[in-house]
Amino acid sequence: MFVPTLMGQCTPEQQAYWLPRALDMQIIGTYAQTELGHGTFIRGLETTATYDPETETFVMNSPTLTSYKWWAGGLAKTVNYCIVVAQLYTKGVCHGTHPFIVQIRDEETHMPRPGVKVGDIGPKLGFNTADNGYLGFDNYRIPRDNMMMKNAQVLKDGTYVKVARHGKATYGTMVFVRVLLVNEAAFNLAKACTIAVRYSAIRRQCSPDSEGSELQVLDYSTQQHKLFICIATAHALQLNSTWLWKTFSDTLAAIKQGNVDTLPELHALSSCLKALSTADAASLIEQCRHACGGHGYMMSSGLPYLYAFVTATRTYEGDYTILLLQTARFLVKAYEQVEAGKPLTPTVSYLSQAFTGKKLPWDSSPDGIIRAFQALAAGKLSSTVKSLRKRLESGLSYEQAWELSTIQLNGAAEAHCRAVMSQNYKSEIERLTVNSSPNVKLVLQQLYKVYLYYWALERTGDLLLYTSISESDIFELQLRYEGLLKEIRPNAVGIVDAFDLRDEVLHSALGSYDGNVYERLMAEAQKSPLNAEPVNQTFHTYLKPMMKGKL
Ligand SMILES: CCCCC/C=C\C/C=C\C/C=C\CCC(=O)SCCNC(=O)CCNC(=O)[C@H](O)C(C)(C)COP(=O)(O)OP(=O)(O)OC[C@H]1O[C@@H](n2cnc3c(N)ncnc32)[C@H](O)[C@@H]1OP(=O)(O)O
Ligand SMILES: Cc1cc2nc3c(=O)[nH]c(=O)nc-3n(C[C@H](O)[C@H](O)[C@H](O)COP(=O)(O)OP(=O)(O)OC[C@H]3O[C@@H](n4cnc5c(N)ncnc54)[C@H](O)[C@@H]3O)c2cc1C
């Protein structure tokens, strides 16, 4: 996050000075925005940067314990510089949060600079290879030039000058990382399902009849139900990530031309896609662990590490709930645009035909299901706006009405995102397989149908509300879904092999390419320190005295 912020928030002159040093690893930096007391509410951050025109410096200060920077990766022992997001004060006026480049350790001795308090925040669920740290300032001075001045400046005499055309230009790095995280979610879910599917092909358990041999657990329908959605979702996230990256790049290019019109839609998309992709990836990685029984609970399976690593992404770079509410803001505005007969941006254009007051006729084809997801999202949005307006009419303020409606707002945003993801998944597969062999086309179409059927069956309640789907339609869809799992089974191992993930990347005794699961589990067990000697000394110090009643 350090380098992207240097690129996104510095003037060309500042980039010319800082970027080469950062890329050369002469300086190592992190992005310190979150504080002990605030992570989501950026406007509530307490660290201050007060400009002193006498010395042409900013005085960095941590006025309270809760103002200490907390969480930044590498902050504890690794970095010697930080990008610090602080409330900017000049001429007695607060201009809100702005980014500053702050040296916190000596470049030679690595000792913390006077006025800087820095340390490690302690053990975490995962991410323990990163030294996430805390940082406090005691009236610590930095040169005026260390304010990142692309979007706003403080002149030598302390005059504040706003440069950016969009009020949230300083939030740009977060959008960039959210876009990256969709790809990371896809990559890590692909690892987990490679491990779980390969292991499920090796593992034999239970024989349906007394004479027969034990079945591969991958042959069980319930195991296929657990795992094939994981494969389908890994592809869905990867294709949405590529699509989102292009949307991000196009928006950035437009902003460079001075056109910020597409930024709100990008913010709404990156928010809900980051939220859903990281939440789906974390819960499906846990599902892969469930599918591997006891051995999935071993660190040597690689699955606990993947889960601990990925579940953090639901929180950092914008908490799941918060980001969905950002998307909901955008959707409510889109609803108002439909009412006013105004044009809509591409990803919400389906809303212009949606508010007919009638249930969408059910169509179980892939395109029909995608239209149903859109009808579901539109229906939830319409119902949410109705709740908002009912509360406003009762005399509540907009903020109060909004807060009381946030559960529905989040539901509408999640439904919208599912519709966008499903649409992208199918259209990207069709675009990319135009020249593919019939077999490749067949397998990839089977996977996106798994995704569509799975989520339609997960949302039958909503589909009954907003489409004409009947009980028998649901019955038929369930049978079709279960039949599709059986069609995929023969190719399942080949499909995860196609992720082309090397053993060194998987780090898994269960998922290695050679399938020697039991030999690898035993080999990993031998590495346990408890196997260093036949009798551990705790027998003599604790067990034996206890057995003799002497403790
Ligand atoms: C899967 C394995 C992954 C492994 C990958 C490995 C490494 C990954 C690399 C890095 C990650 C590591 C660490 C993570 C680092 C961090 O966590 S950094 C800290 C991240 N913190 C956040 O994300 C904080 C979240 N909070 C916010 O973004 C904002 O507070 C808010 C919730 C958006 C609210 O902001 P606020 O200023 O109050 O604005 P408000 O809600 O009032 O909205 C005002 C208008 O501004 C628009 N807007 C808000 N944000 C943006 C944005 N980013 N871009 C564009 N526009 C934005 C908003 O839509 C409003 O517009 P209106 O037109 O008024 O509706
Ligand atoms: C592994 C990891 C690495 C990180 N790395 C960095 C880093 O490098 N740099 C950095 O600056 N930060 C980093 N962070 C911090 C991260 O960005 C924050 O944890 C995240 O933004 C969430 O903020 P918070 O922790 O204050 O949670 P809070 O915002 O306090 O959330 C707590 C709960 O309150 C809810 N909530 C909060 N506000 C609202 C609201 N308005 N409406 C409804 N519900 C609400 C949330 O949904 C959540 O359920 C990292 C975090 C982790 C876990």
Tab-separated table of N, CA and C in Angstrom, residues 2 265 354 368 454 465 530:
chain	number	residue	atom	x	y	z
A	2	PHE	N	2.114	1.136	0.414
A	2	PHE	CA	2.997	2.315	0.502
A	2	PHE	C	3.272	2.862	-0.901
A	265	GLU	N	-19.456	4.966	-9.574
A	265	GLU	CA	-19.834	3.578	-9.894
A	265	GLU	C	-18.687	2.630	-9.568
A	354	ALA	N	-36.999	-2.603	-14.240
A	354	ALA	CA	-37.275	-3.581	-13.168
A	354	ALA	C	-38.536	-3.284	-12.377
A	368	GLY	N	-32.083	-16.662	-17.869
A	368	GLY	CA	-33.305	-16.449	-17.082
A	368	GLY	C	-32.999	-16.299	-15.606
A	454	TYR	N	-26.764	-23.048	-7.768
A	454	TYR	CA	-26.474	-23.040	-6.320
A	454	TYR	C	-27.090	-21.806	-5.668
A	465	LEU	N	-40.688	-14.407	-3.881
A	465	LEU	CA	-41.233	-13.051	-3.681
A	465	LEU	C	-41.246	-12.251	-4.983
A	530	LEU	N	7.569	-32.777	19.589
A	530	LEU	CA	7.208	-33.775	20.603
A	530	LEU	C	7.764	-35.146	20.255
